[in-house]
mmCIF file of C-alpha atoms in Angstrom:
data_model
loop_
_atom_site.group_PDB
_atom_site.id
_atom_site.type_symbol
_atom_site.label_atom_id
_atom_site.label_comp_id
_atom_site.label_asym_id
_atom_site.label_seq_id
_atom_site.Cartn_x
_atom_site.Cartn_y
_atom_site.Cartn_z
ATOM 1 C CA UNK A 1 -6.597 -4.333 -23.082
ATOM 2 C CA UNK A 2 -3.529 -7.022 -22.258
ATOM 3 C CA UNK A 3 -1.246 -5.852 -19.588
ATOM 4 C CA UNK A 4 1.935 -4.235 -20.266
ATOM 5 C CA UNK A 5 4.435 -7.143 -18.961
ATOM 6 C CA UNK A 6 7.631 -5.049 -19.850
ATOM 7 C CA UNK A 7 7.271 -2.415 -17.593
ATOM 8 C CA UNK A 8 10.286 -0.615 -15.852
ATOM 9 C CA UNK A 9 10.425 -3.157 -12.789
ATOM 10 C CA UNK A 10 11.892 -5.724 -15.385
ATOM 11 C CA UNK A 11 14.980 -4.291 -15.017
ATOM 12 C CA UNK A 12 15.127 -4.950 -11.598
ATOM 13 C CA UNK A 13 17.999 -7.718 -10.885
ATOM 14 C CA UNK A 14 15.979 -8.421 -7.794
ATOM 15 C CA UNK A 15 16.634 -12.182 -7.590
ATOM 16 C CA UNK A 16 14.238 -13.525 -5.638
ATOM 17 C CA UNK A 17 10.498 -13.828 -6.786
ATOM 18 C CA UNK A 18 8.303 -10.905 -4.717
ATOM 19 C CA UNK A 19 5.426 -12.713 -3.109
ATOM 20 C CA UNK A 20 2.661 -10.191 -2.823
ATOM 21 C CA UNK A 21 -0.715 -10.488 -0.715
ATOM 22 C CA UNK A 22 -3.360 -8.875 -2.317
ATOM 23 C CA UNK A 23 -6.975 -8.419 -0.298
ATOM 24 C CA UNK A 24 -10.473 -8.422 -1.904
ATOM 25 C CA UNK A 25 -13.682 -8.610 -1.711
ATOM 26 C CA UNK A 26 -14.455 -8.454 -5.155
ATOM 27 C CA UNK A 27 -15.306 -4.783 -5.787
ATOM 28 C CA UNK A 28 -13.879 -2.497 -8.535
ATOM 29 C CA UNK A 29 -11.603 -0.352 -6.152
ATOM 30 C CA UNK A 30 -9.930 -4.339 -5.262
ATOM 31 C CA UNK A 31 -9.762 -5.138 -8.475
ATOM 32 C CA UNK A 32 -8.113 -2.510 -9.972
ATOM 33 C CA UNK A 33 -5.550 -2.479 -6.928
ATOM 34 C CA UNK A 34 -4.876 -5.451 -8.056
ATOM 35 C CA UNK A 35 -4.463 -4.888 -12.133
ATOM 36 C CA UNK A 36 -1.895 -1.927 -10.569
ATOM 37 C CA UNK A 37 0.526 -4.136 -8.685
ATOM 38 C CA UNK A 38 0.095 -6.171 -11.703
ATOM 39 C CA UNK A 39 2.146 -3.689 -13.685
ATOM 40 C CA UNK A 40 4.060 -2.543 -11.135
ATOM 41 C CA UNK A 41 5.463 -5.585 -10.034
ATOM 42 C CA UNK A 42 4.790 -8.148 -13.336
ATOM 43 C CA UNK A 43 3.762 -12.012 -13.340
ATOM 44 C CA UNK A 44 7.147 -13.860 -14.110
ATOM 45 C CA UNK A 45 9.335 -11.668 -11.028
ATOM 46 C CA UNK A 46 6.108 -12.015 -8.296
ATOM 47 C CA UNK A 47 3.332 -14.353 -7.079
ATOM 48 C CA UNK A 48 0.439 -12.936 -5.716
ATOM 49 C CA UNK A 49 -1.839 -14.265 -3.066
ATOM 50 C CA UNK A 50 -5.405 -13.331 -3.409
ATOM 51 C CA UNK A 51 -7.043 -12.654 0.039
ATOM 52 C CA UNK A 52 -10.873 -12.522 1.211
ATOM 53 C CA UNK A 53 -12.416 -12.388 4.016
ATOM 54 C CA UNK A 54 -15.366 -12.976 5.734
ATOM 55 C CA UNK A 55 -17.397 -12.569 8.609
ATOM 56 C CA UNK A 56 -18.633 -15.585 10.858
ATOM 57 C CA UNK A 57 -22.500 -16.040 11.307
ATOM 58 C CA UNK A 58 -24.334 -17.694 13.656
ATOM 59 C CA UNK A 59 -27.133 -20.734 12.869
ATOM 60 C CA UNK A 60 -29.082 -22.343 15.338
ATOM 61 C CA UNK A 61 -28.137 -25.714 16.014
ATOM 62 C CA UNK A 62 -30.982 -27.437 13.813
ATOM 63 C CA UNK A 63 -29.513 -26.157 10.976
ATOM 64 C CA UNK A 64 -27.277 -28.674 9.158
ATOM 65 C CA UNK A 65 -24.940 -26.287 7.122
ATOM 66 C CA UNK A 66 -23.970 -23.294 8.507
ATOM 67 C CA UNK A 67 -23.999 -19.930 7.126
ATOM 68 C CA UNK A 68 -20.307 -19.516 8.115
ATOM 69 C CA UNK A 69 -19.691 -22.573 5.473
ATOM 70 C CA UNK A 70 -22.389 -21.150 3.082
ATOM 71 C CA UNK A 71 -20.334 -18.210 2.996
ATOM 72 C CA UNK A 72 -17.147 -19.915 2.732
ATOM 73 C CA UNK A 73 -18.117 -22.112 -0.087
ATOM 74 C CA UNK A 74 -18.695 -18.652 -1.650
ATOM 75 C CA UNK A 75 -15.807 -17.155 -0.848
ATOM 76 C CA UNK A 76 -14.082 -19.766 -2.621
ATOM 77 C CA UNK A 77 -15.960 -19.879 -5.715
ATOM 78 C CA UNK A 78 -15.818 -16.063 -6.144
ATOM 79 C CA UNK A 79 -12.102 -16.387 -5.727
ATOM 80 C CA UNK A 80 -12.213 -18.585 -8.825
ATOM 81 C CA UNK A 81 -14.233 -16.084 -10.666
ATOM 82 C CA UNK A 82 -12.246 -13.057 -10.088
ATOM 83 C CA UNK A 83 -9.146 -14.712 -11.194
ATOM 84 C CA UNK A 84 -10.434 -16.049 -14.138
ATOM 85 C CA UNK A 85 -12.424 -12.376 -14.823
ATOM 86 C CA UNK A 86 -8.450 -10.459 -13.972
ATOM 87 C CA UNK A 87 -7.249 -13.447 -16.681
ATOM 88 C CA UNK A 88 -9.620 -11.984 -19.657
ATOM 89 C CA UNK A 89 -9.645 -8.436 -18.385
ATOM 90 C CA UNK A 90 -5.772 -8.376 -18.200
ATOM 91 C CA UNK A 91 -4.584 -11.076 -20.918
ATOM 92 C CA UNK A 92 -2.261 -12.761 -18.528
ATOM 93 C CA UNK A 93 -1.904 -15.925 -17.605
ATOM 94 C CA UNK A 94 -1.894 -15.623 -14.329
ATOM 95 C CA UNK A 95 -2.998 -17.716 -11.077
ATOM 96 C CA UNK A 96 -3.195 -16.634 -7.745
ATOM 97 C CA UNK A 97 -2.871 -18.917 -4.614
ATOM 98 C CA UNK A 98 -6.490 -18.087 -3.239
ATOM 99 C CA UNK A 99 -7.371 -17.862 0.529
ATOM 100 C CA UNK A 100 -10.774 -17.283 2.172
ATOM 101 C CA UNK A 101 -10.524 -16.148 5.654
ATOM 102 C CA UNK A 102 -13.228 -16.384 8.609
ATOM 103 C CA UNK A 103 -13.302 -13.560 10.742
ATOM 104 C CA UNK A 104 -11.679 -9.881 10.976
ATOM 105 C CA UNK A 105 -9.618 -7.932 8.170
ATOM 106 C CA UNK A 106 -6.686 -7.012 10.772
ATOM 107 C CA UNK A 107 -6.428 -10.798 12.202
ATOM 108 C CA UNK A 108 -6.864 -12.392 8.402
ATOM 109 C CA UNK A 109 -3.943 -10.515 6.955
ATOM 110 C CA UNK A 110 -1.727 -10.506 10.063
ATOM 111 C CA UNK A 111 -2.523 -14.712 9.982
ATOM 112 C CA UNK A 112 -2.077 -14.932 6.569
ATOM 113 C CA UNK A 113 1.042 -12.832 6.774
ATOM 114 C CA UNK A 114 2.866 -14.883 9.150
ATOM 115 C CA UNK A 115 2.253 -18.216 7.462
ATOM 116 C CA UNK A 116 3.435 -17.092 3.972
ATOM 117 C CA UNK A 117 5.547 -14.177 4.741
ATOM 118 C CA UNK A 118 4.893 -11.576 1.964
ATOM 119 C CA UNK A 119 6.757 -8.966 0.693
ATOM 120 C CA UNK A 120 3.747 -6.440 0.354
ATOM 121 C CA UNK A 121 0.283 -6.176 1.114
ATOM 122 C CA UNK A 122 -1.777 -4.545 -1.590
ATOM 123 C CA UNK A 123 -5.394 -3.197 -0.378
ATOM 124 C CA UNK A 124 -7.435 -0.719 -2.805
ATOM 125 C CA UNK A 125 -9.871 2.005 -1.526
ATOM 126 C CA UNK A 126 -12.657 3.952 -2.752
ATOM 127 C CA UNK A 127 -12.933 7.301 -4.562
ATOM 128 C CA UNK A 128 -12.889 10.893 -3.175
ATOM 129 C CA UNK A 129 -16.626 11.070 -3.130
ATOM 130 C CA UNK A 130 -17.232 7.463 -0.926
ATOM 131 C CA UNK A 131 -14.364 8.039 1.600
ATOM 132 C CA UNK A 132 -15.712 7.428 4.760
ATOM 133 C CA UNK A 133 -14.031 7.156 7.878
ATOM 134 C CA UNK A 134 -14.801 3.857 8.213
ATOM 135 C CA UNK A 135 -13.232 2.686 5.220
ATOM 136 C CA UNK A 136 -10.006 4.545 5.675
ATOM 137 C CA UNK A 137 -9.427 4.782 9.074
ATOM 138 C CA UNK A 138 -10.516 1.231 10.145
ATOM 139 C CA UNK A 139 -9.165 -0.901 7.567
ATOM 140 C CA UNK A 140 -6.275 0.453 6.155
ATOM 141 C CA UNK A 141 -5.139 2.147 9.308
ATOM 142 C CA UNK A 142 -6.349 -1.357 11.407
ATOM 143 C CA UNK A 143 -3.239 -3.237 9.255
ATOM 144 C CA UNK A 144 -0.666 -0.816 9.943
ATOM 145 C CA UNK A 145 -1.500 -1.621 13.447
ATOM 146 C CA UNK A 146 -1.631 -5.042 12.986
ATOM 147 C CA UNK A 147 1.036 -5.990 10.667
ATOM 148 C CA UNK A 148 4.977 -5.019 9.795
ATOM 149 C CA UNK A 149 4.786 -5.475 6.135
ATOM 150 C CA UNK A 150 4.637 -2.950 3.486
ATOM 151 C CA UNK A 151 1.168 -1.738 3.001
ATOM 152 C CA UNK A 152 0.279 -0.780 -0.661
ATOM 153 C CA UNK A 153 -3.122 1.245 -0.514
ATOM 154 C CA UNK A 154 -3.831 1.725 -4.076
ATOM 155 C CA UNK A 155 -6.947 4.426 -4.610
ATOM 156 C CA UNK A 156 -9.708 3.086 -6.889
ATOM 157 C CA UNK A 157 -8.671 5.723 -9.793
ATOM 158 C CA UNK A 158 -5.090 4.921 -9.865
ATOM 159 C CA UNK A 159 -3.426 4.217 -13.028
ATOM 160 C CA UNK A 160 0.025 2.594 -12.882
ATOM 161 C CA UNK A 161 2.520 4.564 -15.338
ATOM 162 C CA UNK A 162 5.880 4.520 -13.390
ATOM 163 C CA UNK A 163 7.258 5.719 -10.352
ATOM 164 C CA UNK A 164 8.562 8.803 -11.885
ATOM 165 C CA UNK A 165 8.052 11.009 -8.691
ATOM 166 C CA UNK A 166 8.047 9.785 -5.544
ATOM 167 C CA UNK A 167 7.635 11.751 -2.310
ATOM 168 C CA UNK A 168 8.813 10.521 1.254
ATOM 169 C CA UNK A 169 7.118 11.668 4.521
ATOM 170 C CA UNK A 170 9.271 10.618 7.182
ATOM 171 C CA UNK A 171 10.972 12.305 10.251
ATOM 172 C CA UNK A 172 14.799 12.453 9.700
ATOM 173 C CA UNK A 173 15.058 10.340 13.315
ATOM 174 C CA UNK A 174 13.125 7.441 11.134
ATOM 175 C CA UNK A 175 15.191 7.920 7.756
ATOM 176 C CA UNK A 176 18.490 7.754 9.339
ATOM 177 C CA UNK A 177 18.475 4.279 9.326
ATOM 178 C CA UNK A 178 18.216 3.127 5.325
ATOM 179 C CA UNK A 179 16.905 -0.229 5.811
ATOM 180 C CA UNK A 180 13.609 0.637 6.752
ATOM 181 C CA UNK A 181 13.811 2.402 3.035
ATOM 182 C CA UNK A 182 14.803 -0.734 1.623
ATOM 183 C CA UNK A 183 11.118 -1.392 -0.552
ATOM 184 C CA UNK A 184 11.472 2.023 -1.689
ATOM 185 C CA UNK A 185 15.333 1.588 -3.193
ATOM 186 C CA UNK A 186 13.942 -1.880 -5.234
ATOM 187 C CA UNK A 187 11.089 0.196 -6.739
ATOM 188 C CA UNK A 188 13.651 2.927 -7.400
ATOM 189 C CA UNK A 189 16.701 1.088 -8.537
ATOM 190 C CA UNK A 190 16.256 0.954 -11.780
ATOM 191 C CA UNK A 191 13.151 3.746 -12.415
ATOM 192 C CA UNK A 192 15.008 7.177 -12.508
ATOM 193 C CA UNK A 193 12.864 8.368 -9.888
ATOM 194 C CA UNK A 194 13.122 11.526 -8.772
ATOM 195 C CA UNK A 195 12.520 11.273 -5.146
ATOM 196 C CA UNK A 196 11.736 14.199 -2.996
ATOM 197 C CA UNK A 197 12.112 13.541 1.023
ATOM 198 C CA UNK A 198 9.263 15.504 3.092
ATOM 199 C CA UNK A 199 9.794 16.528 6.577
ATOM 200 C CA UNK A 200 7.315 18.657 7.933
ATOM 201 C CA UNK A 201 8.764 20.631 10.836
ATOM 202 C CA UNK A 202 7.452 23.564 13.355
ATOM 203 C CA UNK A 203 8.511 26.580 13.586
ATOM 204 C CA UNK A 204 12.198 27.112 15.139
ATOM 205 C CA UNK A 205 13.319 23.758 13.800
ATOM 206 C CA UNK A 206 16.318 23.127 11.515
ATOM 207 C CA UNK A 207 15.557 22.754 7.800
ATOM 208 C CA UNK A 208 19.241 21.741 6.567
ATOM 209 C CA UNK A 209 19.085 18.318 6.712
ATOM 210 C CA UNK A 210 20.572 17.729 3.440
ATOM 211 C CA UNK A 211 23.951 18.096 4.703
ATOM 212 C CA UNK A 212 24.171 16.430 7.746
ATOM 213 C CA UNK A 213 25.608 12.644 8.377
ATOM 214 C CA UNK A 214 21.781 11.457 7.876
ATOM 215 C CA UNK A 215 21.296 13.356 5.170
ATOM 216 C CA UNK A 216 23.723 12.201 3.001
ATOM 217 C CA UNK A 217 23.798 8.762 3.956
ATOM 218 C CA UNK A 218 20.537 9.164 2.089
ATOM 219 C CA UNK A 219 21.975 10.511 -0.961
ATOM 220 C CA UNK A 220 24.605 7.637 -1.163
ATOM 221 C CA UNK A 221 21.798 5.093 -0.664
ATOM 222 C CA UNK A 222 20.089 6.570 -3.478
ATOM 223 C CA UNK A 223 23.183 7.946 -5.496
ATOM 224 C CA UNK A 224 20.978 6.043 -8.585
ATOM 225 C CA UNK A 225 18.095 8.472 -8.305
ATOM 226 C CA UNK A 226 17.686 12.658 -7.805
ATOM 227 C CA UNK A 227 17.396 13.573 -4.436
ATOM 228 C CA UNK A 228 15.910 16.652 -3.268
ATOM 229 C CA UNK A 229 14.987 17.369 0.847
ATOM 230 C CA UNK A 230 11.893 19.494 1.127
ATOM 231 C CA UNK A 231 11.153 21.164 5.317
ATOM 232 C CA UNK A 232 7.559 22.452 5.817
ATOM 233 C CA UNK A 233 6.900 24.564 8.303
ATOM 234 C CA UNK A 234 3.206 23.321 9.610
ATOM 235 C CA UNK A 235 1.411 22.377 13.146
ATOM 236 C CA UNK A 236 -0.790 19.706 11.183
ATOM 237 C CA UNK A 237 1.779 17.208 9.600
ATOM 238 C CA UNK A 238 -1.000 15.299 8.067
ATOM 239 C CA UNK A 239 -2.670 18.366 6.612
ATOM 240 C CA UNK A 240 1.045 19.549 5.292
ATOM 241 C CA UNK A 241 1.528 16.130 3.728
ATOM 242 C CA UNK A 242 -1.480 15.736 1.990
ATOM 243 C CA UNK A 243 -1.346 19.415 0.712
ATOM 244 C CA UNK A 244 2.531 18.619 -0.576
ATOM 245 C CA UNK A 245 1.042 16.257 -2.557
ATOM 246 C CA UNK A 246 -1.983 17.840 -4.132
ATOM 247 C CA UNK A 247 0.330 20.989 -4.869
ATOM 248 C CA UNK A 248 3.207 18.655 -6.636
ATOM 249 C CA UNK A 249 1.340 15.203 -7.745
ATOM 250 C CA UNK A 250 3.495 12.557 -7.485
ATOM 251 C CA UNK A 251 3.092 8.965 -8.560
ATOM 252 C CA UNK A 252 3.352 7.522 -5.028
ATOM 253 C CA UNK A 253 3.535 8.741 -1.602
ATOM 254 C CA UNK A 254 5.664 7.383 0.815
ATOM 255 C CA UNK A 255 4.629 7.606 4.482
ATOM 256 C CA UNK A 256 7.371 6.309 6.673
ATOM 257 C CA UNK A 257 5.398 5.082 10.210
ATOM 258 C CA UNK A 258 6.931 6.868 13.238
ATOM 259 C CA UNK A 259 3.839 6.635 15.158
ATOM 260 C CA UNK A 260 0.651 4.961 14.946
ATOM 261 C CA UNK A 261 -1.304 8.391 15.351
ATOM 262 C CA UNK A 262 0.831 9.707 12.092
ATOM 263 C CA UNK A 263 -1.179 7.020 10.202
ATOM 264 C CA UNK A 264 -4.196 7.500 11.227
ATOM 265 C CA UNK A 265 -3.954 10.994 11.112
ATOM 266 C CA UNK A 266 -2.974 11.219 7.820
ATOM 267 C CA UNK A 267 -5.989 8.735 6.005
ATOM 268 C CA UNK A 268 -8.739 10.722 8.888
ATOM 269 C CA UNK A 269 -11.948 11.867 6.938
ATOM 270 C CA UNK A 270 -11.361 15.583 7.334
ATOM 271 C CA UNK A 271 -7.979 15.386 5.688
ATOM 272 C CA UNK A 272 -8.926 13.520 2.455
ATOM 273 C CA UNK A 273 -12.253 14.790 2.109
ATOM 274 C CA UNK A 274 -10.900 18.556 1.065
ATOM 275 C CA UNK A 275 -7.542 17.571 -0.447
ATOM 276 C CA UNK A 276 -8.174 14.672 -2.954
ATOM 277 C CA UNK A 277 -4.608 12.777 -2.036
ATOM 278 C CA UNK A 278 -6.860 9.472 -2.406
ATOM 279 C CA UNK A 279 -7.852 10.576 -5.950
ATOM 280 C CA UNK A 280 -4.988 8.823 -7.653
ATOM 281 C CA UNK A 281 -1.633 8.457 -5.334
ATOM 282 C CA UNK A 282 -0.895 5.704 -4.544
ATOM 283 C CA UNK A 283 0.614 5.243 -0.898
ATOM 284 C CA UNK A 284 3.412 2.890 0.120
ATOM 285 C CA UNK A 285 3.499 2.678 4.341
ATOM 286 C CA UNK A 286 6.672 1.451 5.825
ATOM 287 C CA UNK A 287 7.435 0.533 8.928
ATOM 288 C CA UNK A 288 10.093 3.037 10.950
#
C-alpha cells in the first residue's frame, strides 16, 4: 500500500530538513521501524540515513580477501536491496544515504552520529514473545549510553497513526528545564496531542506539581496541546511506568533520561515480559 505522505507532521513549519539515522540489519522489526518514521516524519521535510553494521572476522593471512570485506561487500549490496524493497513496499521515491559499519552497534552509531549529526536515531525491536534481554537491554539501552541524540525505539508491531496521546516519564528536577523537551514540542506542535506528564513518586512526596513555577512553565511551553500531570505512588518506577502505559495506551512513550539505571531499568526482561509496553508503543528517549 503507498505511504500516506500528508500526514499531520506536514504542518509542521519546522524549517530545516530533519536528518534521521535509521539502523538495520535487514529484519522485519528494522524495516517496519523504518516504514514508521516514514510517516511520522515524511520524505520531502527529512533525509534518512540507513545504518548497518557488522562484525569484523578474522582470516588467516593466506587468504586474499577477507571475510571482514566479504561481509562488507554485502553489507553494501543489501543496503541497495532494502531500499529499493522500502521503494515498492512503500511507493515512495525515496533514497537513503547508506552506511555499512565494521565493528560494534554502540561505537557505529555514536561514529556515525558525530560525523553527520542527526536529529534522531530510529532502531526497531522485536515482539513481546522474542524479547530477550539481550536485545533490549544491550542494544537499545548500549546507545543511550553511548550517544546524546534522540533514540526512537519503534516495537516491531507498531503502526504509525498520530501522536494523539503521548505520555512523559520524567522527574520534575529533569522537566524543569524545557529544552531538553524540545523533540517532543516539534512532534506536538501542530498534532493536538494530549500529553499526560508521569512522575512516579514514593510515598510522602508532593503530588502538586501542576502548580508550581516548573509546572507551569510546562503548560506555557505546551499552551498548543492539553496538559494533564499524573503522580504515582510506586517503589519500582519502571514497573509503575510500564503499567501507566498498559492501563492508558498511548501512541508514544516518552522516557526523559535522568539516570542511566532508569533506562535500563525500564527495557529489563522482567518488566516487558509481563506488561506488553513493547507490543505497540513506541518510545522516544531524551536526554535530561
Amino acid at each position: 500500500m503507498p505511504l500516506d505522505t500528508n500526514g499531520w507532521i506536514n504542518k509542521i513549519d519546522s524549517g530545516d530538513m530533519k536528518k534521521i539515522l535509521v539502523l538495520t540489519d535487514f529484519s522485519e522489526s528494522a524495516r517496519n521501524a523504518i516504514f514508521y518514521v516514514m510517516k511520522a516524519f515524511p520524505p520531502g521535510q527529512s533525509e534518512y540515513i540507513m545504518l548497518n553494521r557488522f562484525d569484523r572476522i578474522y582470516t588467516p593471512s593466506i587468504v586474499k580477501e577477507s571475510l571482514s570485506e566479504i561481509m562488507e561487500n554485502e553489507s553494501h549490496e543489501l543496503l541497495e536491496k532494502e531500499e529499493a524493497l522500502i521503494r515498492e513496499i512503500s511507493g515512495v521515491d525515496i533514497t537513503f544515504e547508506k552506511i555499512s559499519y565494521l565493528g560494534f552497534l554502540s561505537d557505529a552509531v555514536r561514529d556515525i552520529t558525530k560525523t553527520h549529526d542527526p536529529d534522531l536515531v530510529v532502531m526497531g525491536t522485536k515482539g513481546a514473545s522474542s524479547l530477550p534481554e539481550k536485545i533490549i537491554g544491550t542494544n537499545a539501552s548500549s546507545l543511550v549510553k553511548a550517544i546524546d541524540v534522540p533514540l526512537l525505539i519503534v516495537p516491531e508491531n507498531a503502526v504509525f497513526s498520530g501522536f494523539k496521546d503521548v505520555v512523559i516519564a520524567a522527574d520534575p528536577e529533569v522537566l524543569h528545564k524545557a529544552e531538553h523537551l524540545e523533540p517532543v514540542s516539534e512532534i506536538t506542535h501542530s498534532a493536538g496531542s494530549k500529553i499526560t506528564v508521569l512522575n512516579v513518586v514514593d510515598d510522602g512526596q508532593p503530588t502538586d506539581y501542576a502548580d508550581t513555577p516548573d509546572g507551569k512553565r510546562l503548560k506555557e511551553h505546551f499552551k498548543d496541546n492539553e496538559l494533564s500531570f499524573v503522580f504515582v505512588k510506586d517503589p519500582h518506577t519502571e514497573h509503575a511506568i510500564v503499567h501507566f502505559v498498559h492501563e492508558q495506551p498511548c501512541d508514544l512513550l516518552v522516557a526523559v533520561e535522568h539516570t542511566r539505571q532508569f533506562i535500563f531499568d525500564l527495557f529489563h526482561q522482567s518488566v516487558t515480559k509481563r506488561l506488553v509496553l513493547q507490543s505497540d508503543v513506541p518510545v522516544l528517549v531524551l536526554h535530561g
